[in-house]
Amino acid sequence: MATAPASFLPSGSRRPGFKLGPLPQALVPPLALFAVWQLACLTGLFPEQVLVPPSTVARTLARLAASGELERDVGVSLRRLLVGFGAGALTGLAFGAATALSRWTEAALWPLFLLLWQVPVIAFLPVLVLFFGIDETFKITIVALATFFPVALATFDGIKSVPRAWFEVAQVYRTRLPDLLWRILVPATVPAILTGLRVAITRAWVVLVAGELLAADSGIGQLMETGRQLFQIDVVLAGVITSGVIGFLLDRCARALEARATRWKDA
Amino acid sequence: MSFEPVPQRPPHLSQTGPQTGIAGAESARSARGALTISSLDKSFTISGTARKVLDGINLTVRPGEFVSIVGASGCGKSTLLRLIVGLDDEYTGEIRLDGERVATTSLDRGIVFQDHRLFPWMTLEQNVELALLNTDVPKSRRAQIVADHIALVNLTGFEKAYPHQLSGGMAQRAAIARALVTEPKLLLLDEPLGALDALTRVHVQNELQRIWMQQRSTMVMVTHDVEEALYLGDRVIVMTPHPGRIRRIVDVDLPHPRDRRSPVLHRLKDEILAELTAAPTDTTDDARGNLVLLPTREDR
Ligand SMILES: Nc1ncnc2c1ncn2[C@@H]1O[C@H](COP(=O)(O)OP(=O)(O)O)[C@@H](O)[C@H]1O
Ligand SMILES: [Mg+2]
C-alpha cells in the first residue's frame, strides 16, 4: 500500500481563481463593451459632453498619468487605505477574538456589534464629517470602520467554529496553552480571518472612494468629483476605471494570499 | 517515562527509565497498563432528566491484553472510552490504571477516534510530532521517534503529506502512529476502522494486530464488527444498551497472529451475534429510555 507518492505540494495553479493574470476569454467582454461604447459615440446620438468615447478617456488617462496627477491621487488614496485598513484589521481581530474567547464579553458586546453591523458604513459618513471634518482623520476612520466589521465578524465566527474535537486532541496530548494557541487555534481560524480581510479590503476601498467623492481635497475620489464639477466627464470616467481596476487588483492579490496560506486545504 | 520506539522490539524491553529500573522485562511488563474498572455508573442529564448510560461496569484488563468491545450503537461504548481516557470525569465508581485513579487525561493513555482527527494544516510528520510537544523527549530525538512510528504504521514516504492527501486507511494509520508515539501504557481505539471500506479494513486490522504484537501495550478497541472484535481481541466484551451493561465476556483462546478462517472464530461470531440480536433481558426500565434517541457524538 505504501507506494511513494510523486509529489505532495499541491501546485497552486490548480485552483481556479488563483491566477493573477486574466484568462484570454475574460478579456472578450470588456473589449466588446469598449467597442460598443466607441460605436455609440460615433453614431452621434448622444451629446459629446455626456458620452465621451473610450478613446478620449484613454487619452485623458494617459495625460493624467503623464502629468503625475493620477499617481499622486492614487498614491494618496492607497496610503489612506493602508493606514485605515491596518487600524481596522487590528482592532477587528482583537475585538473578534476577545468576544469569542470569553462568554462575558460575548454577552456584553456581541449584540451591539450585530446591530451596528447592519448599518451600512456609508450611513456613518455624514456624522463622521461632522465629527472629524474632511481631514485625513475622517477618511482613515471610514476605512477603519469598513474594515473593522467584516474582520471582527470573521474572527469571531472563525474562533467559534473550531471543532471541539480538536480541543479534545490537544487535551489528550496535554498540549500546553502556547502550543494550543499557535499550533491549533491560530491555524484553525486563519482561513476564516483571511476571507474576512479580503472582504474588508475591497469594501474599505469602495467606502474610501465614496468618502472622497463626498468630502476630500485629494485622492482618486476627489479627482472624479472635481472632474464632475468641471463637466470633464472623461476625467470622471478615467477615475471610475482606475478605481475599478484597483479594487479588482486588491481582490485578486487578497485571493492569491488566501489560497497560498490555506494550501493544506483540499485541492 | 522512556521513549524508545524500536518497532522490532516490544518497547518495554528497551525501557531503562527509573520506574522499571533493573527489575527486568517481566516485571516491567506487569506494571504496564493494568486497567481496572469497578462499579462504574455514568449518567447524562438531558433537559433536566438524568439518563443512565453506563450501569455497573466491572472490567479488569491485564497488561498487554487486547480487549474488544462490541455492542449496539448507543450502548455507551464511546462514553466508556472517554471516561477511561479522561476526557470526561463525571462518573461514579472507579477507573484505575496501574492502581492510579483516572481523573484527567494523561500521556499514559492514548486514544484513536473514529474520525482520525489529524490537523489538516499539519503534515503527517507534524501531526505525529504534536503528541510529543509536552513530553520530556529531547528535541534532538523527536524526529527519529516520529520517523520510527511512521514506519511502524507503514507510511514511510508520506511524512510530508497533508491529511487530505492520504486515503482513509492511511489517515487512520497515521492517527494510530500519533497515538502510539508517546508510548501509552494503554491505547483506546473507538471504532478506528469504522469508516473504512471492507478491503482496507482487513488490511488495517492485520496492521493493527502486527503493531500490537510488536508493542504489547494494553489495547481496548470498540467496534461494531463482531468478526473484527474476535480477530483481534484476547477477549470480547459484549454490551447491551439502555442502560449500557456488560452482558457477556467471551474469551478468544487462540494465539496471535490469527487465521481468519479458524472455525473457533466463526462459532464465537455466531454466538455473539445471537447474543446481540436477542431480546433484551430486562425490559422494566427500558420503555422511557428508548424514547430519547440522540445522535451519537460522531454524528453531531
Ligand atoms: N455529551 C452527551 N450528552 C448527552 N448524552 C450523551 C452524550 N454523549 C453520549 N450521550 C448518549 O449516551 C448514549 C451512549 O452514547 P455513546 O457512548 O456515544 O454510544 P456508542 O458509542 O456505544 O454508540 C447515547 O444514548 C447518547 O445519546
Ligand atoms: Mg461510539
PDB file of C-alpha atoms in Angstrom, chain A residues 14-264:
ATOM      1  CA  ARG A  14      -4.669  24.070  -9.884  1.00  0.00           C
ATOM      2  CA  ARG A  15      -7.163  26.221  -8.044  1.00  0.00           C
ATOM      3  CA  PRO A  16      -9.428  28.280 -10.222  1.00  0.00           C
ATOM      4  CA  GLY A  17      -9.356  31.983  -9.468  1.00  0.00           C
ATOM      5  CA  PHE A  18      -5.812  31.669  -8.283  1.00  0.00           C
ATOM      6  CA  LYS A  19      -4.052  33.281 -11.205  1.00  0.00           C
ATOM      7  CA  LEU A  20      -3.434  36.980 -11.221  1.00  0.00           C
ATOM      8  CA  GLY A  21      -3.313  37.255 -14.975  1.00  0.00           C
ATOM      9  CA  PRO A  22      -6.712  37.320 -16.672  1.00  0.00           C
ATOM     10  CA  LEU A  23      -7.658  34.482 -18.940  1.00  0.00           C
ATOM     11  CA  PRO A  24      -7.921  35.277 -22.649  1.00  0.00           C
ATOM     12  CA  GLN A  25     -11.676  34.741 -22.682  1.00  0.00           C
ATOM     13  CA  ALA A  26     -12.034  37.096 -19.730  1.00  0.00           C
ATOM     14  CA  LEU A  27     -10.782  39.899 -21.960  1.00  0.00           C
ATOM     15  CA  VAL A  28     -13.556  39.489 -24.531  1.00  0.00           C
ATOM     16  CA  PRO A  29     -16.459  41.142 -22.649  1.00  0.00           C
ATOM     17  CA  PRO A  30     -14.568  44.295 -21.609  1.00  0.00           C
ATOM     18  CA  LEU A  31     -13.184  44.714 -25.118  1.00  0.00           C
ATOM     19  CA  ALA A  32     -16.665  44.217 -26.580  1.00  0.00           C
ATOM     20  CA  LEU A  33     -18.003  46.771 -24.115  1.00  0.00           C
ATOM     21  CA  PHE A  34     -15.397  49.309 -25.191  1.00  0.00           C
ATOM     22  CA  ALA A  35     -16.200  48.613 -28.839  1.00  0.00           C
ATOM     23  CA  VAL A  36     -19.965  49.157 -28.335  1.00  0.00           C
ATOM     24  CA  TRP A  37     -19.228  52.282 -26.328  1.00  0.00           C
ATOM     25  CA  GLN A  38     -16.957  53.646 -29.035  1.00  0.00           C
ATOM     26  CA  LEU A  39     -19.536  52.850 -31.763  1.00  0.00           C
ATOM     27  CA  ALA A  40     -22.326  54.521 -29.762  1.00  0.00           C
ATOM     28  CA  CYS A  41     -20.246  57.676 -29.641  1.00  0.00           C
ATOM     29  CA  LEU A  42     -19.541  57.524 -33.401  1.00  0.00           C
ATOM     30  CA  THR A  43     -23.285  57.461 -34.191  1.00  0.00           C
ATOM     31  CA  GLY A  44     -23.527  60.969 -32.710  1.00  0.00           C
ATOM     32  CA  LEU A  45     -26.812  60.165 -30.983  1.00  0.00           C
ATOM     33  CA  PHE A  46     -25.532  61.379 -27.625  1.00  0.00           C
ATOM     34  CA  PRO A  47     -24.059  64.812 -26.893  1.00  0.00           C
ATOM     35  CA  GLU A  48     -20.311  64.626 -26.538  1.00  0.00           C
ATOM     36  CA  GLN A  49     -20.293  66.224 -23.053  1.00  0.00           C
ATOM     37  CA  VAL A  50     -22.379  63.309 -21.757  1.00  0.00           C
ATOM     38  CA  LEU A  51     -20.968  60.301 -23.552  1.00  0.00           C
ATOM     39  CA  VAL A  52     -17.239  60.626 -24.031  1.00  0.00           C
ATOM     40  CA  PRO A  53     -15.733  57.943 -26.290  1.00  0.00           C
ATOM     41  CA  PRO A  54     -13.336  55.474 -24.658  1.00  0.00           C
ATOM     42  CA  SER A  55     -10.550  56.713 -26.889  1.00  0.00           C
ATOM     43  CA  THR A  56     -10.850  60.129 -25.240  1.00  0.00           C
ATOM     44  CA  VAL A  57     -10.953  58.555 -21.791  1.00  0.00           C
ATOM     45  CA  ALA A  58      -7.831  56.594 -22.656  1.00  0.00           C
ATOM     46  CA  ARG A  59      -6.093  59.777 -23.792  1.00  0.00           C
ATOM     47  CA  THR A  60      -7.171  61.547 -20.600  1.00  0.00           C
ATOM     48  CA  LEU A  61      -5.885  58.630 -18.532  1.00  0.00           C
ATOM     49  CA  ALA A  62      -2.564  58.816 -20.355  1.00  0.00           C
ATOM     50  CA  ARG A  63      -2.426  62.583 -19.802  1.00  0.00           C
ATOM     51  CA  LEU A  64      -3.246  62.270 -16.097  1.00  0.00           C
ATOM     52  CA  ALA A  65      -0.658  59.527 -15.777  1.00  0.00           C
ATOM     53  CA  ALA A  66       1.998  61.514 -17.625  1.00  0.00           C
ATOM     54  CA  SER A  67       1.433  64.648 -15.568  1.00  0.00           C
ATOM     55  CA  GLY A  68       1.829  62.652 -12.354  1.00  0.00           C
ATOM     56  CA  GLU A  69      -1.649  63.723 -11.222  1.00  0.00           C
ATOM     57  CA  LEU A  70      -3.064  60.188 -11.348  1.00  0.00           C
ATOM     58  CA  GLU A  71      -0.105  58.744  -9.497  1.00  0.00           C
ATOM     59  CA  ARG A  72      -0.404  61.364  -6.785  1.00  0.00           C
ATOM     60  CA  ASP A  73      -4.130  60.869  -6.244  1.00  0.00           C
ATOM     61  CA  VAL A  74      -3.940  57.079  -6.366  1.00  0.00           C
ATOM     62  CA  GLY A  75      -0.967  57.222  -4.014  1.00  0.00           C
ATOM     63  CA  VAL A  76      -2.853  59.381  -1.537  1.00  0.00           C
ATOM     64  CA  SER A  77      -5.888  57.073  -1.651  1.00  0.00           C
ATOM     65  CA  LEU A  78      -3.838  53.912  -1.247  1.00  0.00           C
ATOM     66  CA  ARG A  79      -1.980  55.385   1.711  1.00  0.00           C
ATOM     67  CA  ARG A  80      -5.299  56.119   3.406  1.00  0.00           C
ATOM     68  CA  LEU A  81      -6.481  52.628   2.575  1.00  0.00           C
ATOM     69  CA  LEU A  82      -3.355  51.098   4.063  1.00  0.00           C
ATOM     70  CA  VAL A  83      -3.408  53.051   7.323  1.00  0.00           C
ATOM     71  CA  GLY A  84      -7.157  52.704   7.818  1.00  0.00           C
ATOM     72  CA  PHE A  85      -7.144  49.042   6.859  1.00  0.00           C
ATOM     73  CA  GLY A  86      -4.288  48.325   9.240  1.00  0.00           C
ATOM     74  CA  ALA A  87      -6.042  50.051  12.120  1.00  0.00           C
ATOM     75  CA  GLY A  88      -9.421  48.465  11.332  1.00  0.00           C
ATOM     76  CA  ALA A  89      -7.955  44.989  10.870  1.00  0.00           C
ATOM     77  CA  LEU A  90      -6.030  45.067  14.144  1.00  0.00           C
ATOM     78  CA  THR A  91      -8.957  46.340  16.185  1.00  0.00           C
ATOM     79  CA  GLY A  92     -11.310  43.950  14.390  1.00  0.00           C
ATOM     80  CA  LEU A  93      -9.056  40.989  15.154  1.00  0.00           C
ATOM     81  CA  ALA A  94      -8.671  41.996  18.782  1.00  0.00           C
ATOM     82  CA  PHE A  95     -12.389  42.647  19.215  1.00  0.00           C
ATOM     83  CA  GLY A  96     -13.457  39.470  17.451  1.00  0.00           C
ATOM     84  CA  ALA A  97     -11.031  37.339  19.460  1.00  0.00           C
ATOM     85  CA  ALA A  98     -11.891  38.987  22.774  1.00  0.00           C
ATOM     86  CA  THR A  99     -15.630  38.490  22.263  1.00  0.00           C
ATOM     87  CA  ALA A 100     -15.273  34.928  21.032  1.00  0.00           C
ATOM     88  CA  LEU A 101     -12.956  33.784  23.817  1.00  0.00           C
ATOM     89  CA  SER A 102     -14.982  34.944  26.789  1.00  0.00           C
ATOM     90  CA  ARG A 103     -18.652  34.319  27.491  1.00  0.00           C
ATOM     91  CA  TRP A 104     -18.882  37.523  29.451  1.00  0.00           C
ATOM     92  CA  THR A 105     -17.592  39.793  26.684  1.00  0.00           C
ATOM     93  CA  GLU A 106     -19.690  37.914  24.165  1.00  0.00           C
ATOM     94  CA  ALA A 107     -22.864  38.515  26.130  1.00  0.00           C
ATOM     95  CA  ALA A 108     -21.944  42.143  26.738  1.00  0.00           C
ATOM     96  CA  LEU A 109     -20.618  43.244  23.362  1.00  0.00           C
ATOM     97  CA  TRP A 110     -21.853  40.973  20.613  1.00  0.00           C
ATOM     98  CA  PRO A 111     -25.496  42.133  20.390  1.00  0.00           C
ATOM     99  CA  LEU A 112     -24.408  45.764  19.973  1.00  0.00           C
ATOM    100  CA  PHE A 113     -21.885  44.686  17.375  1.00  0.00           C
ATOM    101  CA  LEU A 114     -24.513  42.794  15.397  1.00  0.00           C
ATOM    102  CA  LEU A 115     -26.771  45.839  15.486  1.00  0.00           C
ATOM    103  CA  LEU A 116     -24.096  48.235  14.239  1.00  0.00           C
ATOM    104  CA  TRP A 117     -23.030  45.671  11.655  1.00  0.00           C
ATOM    105  CA  GLN A 118     -26.431  46.095   9.986  1.00  0.00           C
ATOM    106  CA  VAL A 119     -25.807  49.816   9.391  1.00  0.00           C
ATOM    107  CA  PRO A 120     -24.106  50.478   6.052  1.00  0.00           C
ATOM    108  CA  VAL A 121     -20.786  52.212   6.681  1.00  0.00           C
ATOM    109  CA  ILE A 122     -21.757  54.882   4.144  1.00  0.00           C
ATOM    110  CA  ALA A 123     -24.576  55.871   6.507  1.00  0.00           C
ATOM    111  CA  PHE A 124     -21.969  56.929   9.053  1.00  0.00           C
ATOM    112  CA  LEU A 125     -20.348  59.364   6.627  1.00  0.00           C
ATOM    113  CA  PRO A 126     -22.424  62.494   7.414  1.00  0.00           C
ATOM    114  CA  VAL A 127     -21.956  62.035  11.163  1.00  0.00           C
ATOM    115  CA  LEU A 128     -18.245  61.425  10.731  1.00  0.00           C
ATOM    116  CA  VAL A 129     -17.875  64.535   8.603  1.00  0.00           C
ATOM    117  CA  LEU A 130     -19.454  66.478  11.448  1.00  0.00           C
ATOM    118  CA  PHE A 131     -17.039  64.941  13.937  1.00  0.00           C
ATOM    119  CA  PHE A 132     -13.799  64.940  12.026  1.00  0.00           C
ATOM    120  CA  GLY A 133     -14.371  67.445   9.225  1.00  0.00           C
ATOM    121  CA  ILE A 134     -12.962  66.319   5.919  1.00  0.00           C
ATOM    122  CA  ASP A 135      -9.433  65.828   7.161  1.00  0.00           C
ATOM    123  CA  GLU A 136      -7.297  62.736   6.896  1.00  0.00           C
ATOM    124  CA  THR A 137      -8.746  61.504  10.184  1.00  0.00           C
ATOM    125  CA  PHE A 138     -12.168  61.289   8.576  1.00  0.00           C
ATOM    126  CA  LYS A 139     -11.005  59.224   5.634  1.00  0.00           C
ATOM    127  CA  ILE A 140      -8.871  56.923   7.712  1.00  0.00           C
ATOM    128  CA  THR A 141     -11.738  56.451  10.154  1.00  0.00           C
ATOM    129  CA  ILE A 142     -14.191  55.391   7.473  1.00  0.00           C
ATOM    130  CA  VAL A 143     -11.701  52.920   6.043  1.00  0.00           C
ATOM    131  CA  ALA A 144     -11.020  51.566   9.520  1.00  0.00           C
ATOM    132  CA  LEU A 145     -14.743  51.235  10.180  1.00  0.00           C
ATOM    133  CA  ALA A 146     -15.374  49.483   6.883  1.00  0.00           C
ATOM    134  CA  THR A 147     -12.538  47.073   7.736  1.00  0.00           C
ATOM    135  CA  PHE A 148     -13.368  46.560  11.390  1.00  0.00           C
ATOM    136  CA  PHE A 149     -16.782  44.965  10.946  1.00  0.00           C
ATOM    137  CA  PRO A 150     -16.043  42.159   8.478  1.00  0.00           C
ATOM    138  CA  VAL A 151     -12.761  41.340  10.209  1.00  0.00           C
ATOM    139  CA  ALA A 152     -14.317  41.219  13.683  1.00  0.00           C
ATOM    140  CA  LEU A 153     -17.162  39.063  12.421  1.00  0.00           C
ATOM    141  CA  ALA A 154     -14.857  36.670  10.579  1.00  0.00           C
ATOM    142  CA  THR A 155     -12.546  36.364  13.595  1.00  0.00           C
ATOM    143  CA  PHE A 156     -15.461  35.712  15.934  1.00  0.00           C
ATOM    144  CA  ASP A 157     -17.034  33.098  13.672  1.00  0.00           C
ATOM    145  CA  GLY A 158     -13.661  31.564  12.908  1.00  0.00           C
ATOM    146  CA  ILE A 159     -12.846  31.006  16.559  1.00  0.00           C
ATOM    147  CA  LYS A 160     -16.366  29.857  17.410  1.00  0.00           C
ATOM    148  CA  SER A 161     -16.356  27.236  14.706  1.00  0.00           C
ATOM    149  CA  VAL A 162     -13.140  25.497  15.739  1.00  0.00           C
ATOM    150  CA  PRO A 163     -14.405  21.942  16.302  1.00  0.00           C
ATOM    151  CA  ARG A 164     -14.469  20.736  19.877  1.00  0.00           C
ATOM    152  CA  ALA A 165     -12.843  17.564  18.606  1.00  0.00           C
ATOM    153  CA  TRP A 166      -9.593  19.457  18.047  1.00  0.00           C
ATOM    154  CA  PHE A 167      -9.508  20.778  21.577  1.00  0.00           C
ATOM    155  CA  GLU A 168     -10.026  17.211  22.756  1.00  0.00           C
ATOM    156  CA  VAL A 169      -6.987  16.073  20.783  1.00  0.00           C
ATOM    157  CA  ALA A 170      -4.978  18.806  22.494  1.00  0.00           C
ATOM    158  CA  GLN A 171      -6.363  17.666  25.830  1.00  0.00           C
ATOM    159  CA  VAL A 172      -5.389  14.050  25.176  1.00  0.00           C
ATOM    160  CA  TYR A 173      -1.805  15.055  24.355  1.00  0.00           C
ATOM    161  CA  ARG A 174      -1.779  17.607  27.166  1.00  0.00           C
ATOM    162  CA  THR A 175      -0.739  20.317  24.734  1.00  0.00           C
ATOM    163  CA  ARG A 176       0.312  23.453  26.607  1.00  0.00           C
ATOM    164  CA  LEU A 177      -1.562  26.702  26.128  1.00  0.00           C
ATOM    165  CA  PRO A 178       1.006  28.477  23.888  1.00  0.00           C
ATOM    166  CA  ASP A 179       1.170  25.440  21.599  1.00  0.00           C
ATOM    167  CA  LEU A 180      -2.605  25.153  21.647  1.00  0.00           C
ATOM    168  CA  LEU A 181      -2.871  28.776  20.577  1.00  0.00           C
ATOM    169  CA  TRP A 182      -0.164  28.892  17.923  1.00  0.00           C
ATOM    170  CA  ARG A 183      -0.363  25.406  16.512  1.00  0.00           C
ATOM    171  CA  ILE A 184      -4.082  24.754  16.706  1.00  0.00           C
ATOM    172  CA  LEU A 185      -6.290  27.769  17.364  1.00  0.00           C
ATOM    173  CA  VAL A 186      -4.492  30.200  15.047  1.00  0.00           C
ATOM    174  CA  PRO A 187      -4.154  27.875  12.033  1.00  0.00           C
ATOM    175  CA  ALA A 188      -7.736  26.741  12.530  1.00  0.00           C
ATOM    176  CA  THR A 189      -9.035  30.299  12.357  1.00  0.00           C
ATOM    177  CA  VAL A 190      -6.658  31.757   9.773  1.00  0.00           C
ATOM    178  CA  PRO A 191      -8.752  30.750   6.725  1.00  0.00           C
ATOM    179  CA  ALA A 192     -11.855  32.469   8.088  1.00  0.00           C
ATOM    180  CA  ILE A 193      -9.878  35.544   9.091  1.00  0.00           C
ATOM    181  CA  LEU A 194      -8.196  35.808   5.693  1.00  0.00           C
ATOM    182  CA  THR A 195     -11.573  35.681   3.996  1.00  0.00           C
ATOM    183  CA  GLY A 196     -12.707  38.442   6.342  1.00  0.00           C
ATOM    184  CA  LEU A 197      -9.649  40.525   5.482  1.00  0.00           C
ATOM    185  CA  ARG A 198     -10.273  40.068   1.768  1.00  0.00           C
ATOM    186  CA  VAL A 199     -13.899  41.119   2.045  1.00  0.00           C
ATOM    187  CA  ALA A 200     -12.788  44.001   4.235  1.00  0.00           C
ATOM    188  CA  ILE A 201     -10.172  45.433   1.897  1.00  0.00           C
ATOM    189  CA  THR A 202     -12.478  45.584  -1.106  1.00  0.00           C
ATOM    190  CA  ARG A 203     -15.273  47.117   0.982  1.00  0.00           C
ATOM    191  CA  ALA A 204     -12.874  49.581   2.515  1.00  0.00           C
ATOM    192  CA  TRP A 205     -11.756  50.664  -0.947  1.00  0.00           C
ATOM    193  CA  VAL A 206     -15.338  51.260  -2.100  1.00  0.00           C
ATOM    194  CA  VAL A 207     -16.137  53.226   1.046  1.00  0.00           C
ATOM    195  CA  LEU A 208     -12.970  55.281   0.739  1.00  0.00           C
ATOM    196  CA  VAL A 209     -13.694  56.308  -2.841  1.00  0.00           C
ATOM    197  CA  ALA A 210     -17.261  57.186  -1.832  1.00  0.00           C
ATOM    198  CA  GLY A 211     -15.962  59.225   1.082  1.00  0.00           C
ATOM    199  CA  GLU A 212     -13.520  61.065  -1.124  1.00  0.00           C
ATOM    200  CA  LEU A 213     -16.286  61.863  -3.583  1.00  0.00           C
ATOM    201  CA  LEU A 214     -18.254  63.336  -0.723  1.00  0.00           C
ATOM    202  CA  ALA A 215     -15.568  65.308   1.020  1.00  0.00           C
ATOM    203  CA  ALA A 216     -11.899  65.451   0.163  1.00  0.00           C
ATOM    204  CA  ASP A 217      -9.165  67.630  -1.182  1.00  0.00           C
ATOM    205  CA  SER A 218      -7.148  64.852  -2.735  1.00  0.00           C
ATOM    206  CA  GLY A 219      -7.368  61.218  -3.747  1.00  0.00           C
ATOM    207  CA  ILE A 220      -8.949  59.312  -6.568  1.00  0.00           C
ATOM    208  CA  GLY A 221     -12.497  60.133  -5.437  1.00  0.00           C
ATOM    209  CA  GLN A 222     -11.708  63.814  -5.294  1.00  0.00           C
ATOM    210  CA  LEU A 223     -10.223  63.647  -8.782  1.00  0.00           C
ATOM    211  CA  MET A 224     -13.564  62.339 -10.027  1.00  0.00           C
ATOM    212  CA  GLU A 225     -15.577  64.874  -8.063  1.00  0.00           C
ATOM    213  CA  THR A 226     -13.521  67.774  -9.450  1.00  0.00           C
ATOM    214  CA  GLY A 227     -13.983  66.377 -12.935  1.00  0.00           C
ATOM    215  CA  ARG A 228     -17.728  66.268 -12.411  1.00  0.00           C
ATOM    216  CA  GLN A 229     -17.846  69.863 -11.207  1.00  0.00           C
ATOM    217  CA  LEU A 230     -15.894  70.988 -14.272  1.00  0.00           C
ATOM    218  CA  PHE A 231     -18.028  68.854 -16.627  1.00  0.00           C
ATOM    219  CA  GLN A 232     -14.931  66.833 -17.552  1.00  0.00           C
ATOM    220  CA  ILE A 233     -16.712  63.543 -17.998  1.00  0.00           C
ATOM    221  CA  ASP A 234     -13.546  61.979 -19.413  1.00  0.00           C
ATOM    222  CA  VAL A 235     -11.782  62.653 -16.102  1.00  0.00           C
ATOM    223  CA  VAL A 236     -14.702  61.179 -14.159  1.00  0.00           C
ATOM    224  CA  LEU A 237     -14.673  58.046 -16.284  1.00  0.00           C
ATOM    225  CA  ALA A 238     -10.900  57.778 -16.034  1.00  0.00           C
ATOM    226  CA  GLY A 239     -11.368  57.794 -12.251  1.00  0.00           C
ATOM    227  CA  VAL A 240     -14.110  55.175 -12.483  1.00  0.00           C
ATOM    228  CA  ILE A 241     -11.884  52.865 -14.492  1.00  0.00           C
ATOM    229  CA  THR A 242      -8.886  53.424 -12.228  1.00  0.00           C
ATOM    230  CA  SER A 243     -10.785  52.756  -9.010  1.00  0.00           C
ATOM    231  CA  GLY A 244     -12.394  49.672 -10.561  1.00  0.00           C
ATOM    232  CA  VAL A 245      -9.060  48.281 -11.654  1.00  0.00           C
ATOM    233  CA  ILE A 246      -7.523  48.955  -8.243  1.00  0.00           C
ATOM    234  CA  GLY A 247     -10.416  47.252  -6.463  1.00  0.00           C
ATOM    235  CA  PHE A 248     -10.106  44.281  -8.805  1.00  0.00           C
ATOM    236  CA  LEU A 249      -6.367  44.001  -8.195  1.00  0.00           C
ATOM    237  CA  LEU A 250      -6.799  44.274  -4.424  1.00  0.00           C
ATOM    238  CA  ASP A 251      -9.288  41.416  -4.508  1.00  0.00           C
ATOM    239  CA  ARG A 252      -7.050  39.297  -6.719  1.00  0.00           C
ATOM    240  CA  CYS A 253      -3.994  39.820  -4.526  1.00  0.00           C
ATOM    241  CA  ALA A 254      -6.012  39.034  -1.409  1.00  0.00           C
ATOM    242  CA  ARG A 255      -7.349  35.853  -3.006  1.00  0.00           C
ATOM    243  CA  ALA A 256      -3.854  34.792  -4.021  1.00  0.00           C
ATOM    244  CA  LEU A 257      -2.615  35.317  -0.461  1.00  0.00           C
ATOM    245  CA  GLU A 258      -5.595  33.432   0.904  1.00  0.00           C
ATOM    246  CA  ALA A 259      -5.012  30.482  -1.395  1.00  0.00           C
ATOM    247  CA  ARG A 260      -1.328  30.417  -0.505  1.00  0.00           C
ATOM    248  CA  ALA A 261      -1.980  30.438   3.209  1.00  0.00           C
ATOM    249  CA  THR A 262      -4.573  27.654   3.024  1.00  0.00           C
ATOM    250  CA  ARG A 263      -2.712  25.341   0.687  1.00  0.00           C
ATOM    251  CA  TRP A 264      -3.275  22.490   3.117  1.00  0.00           C
TER     252      TRP A 264
END
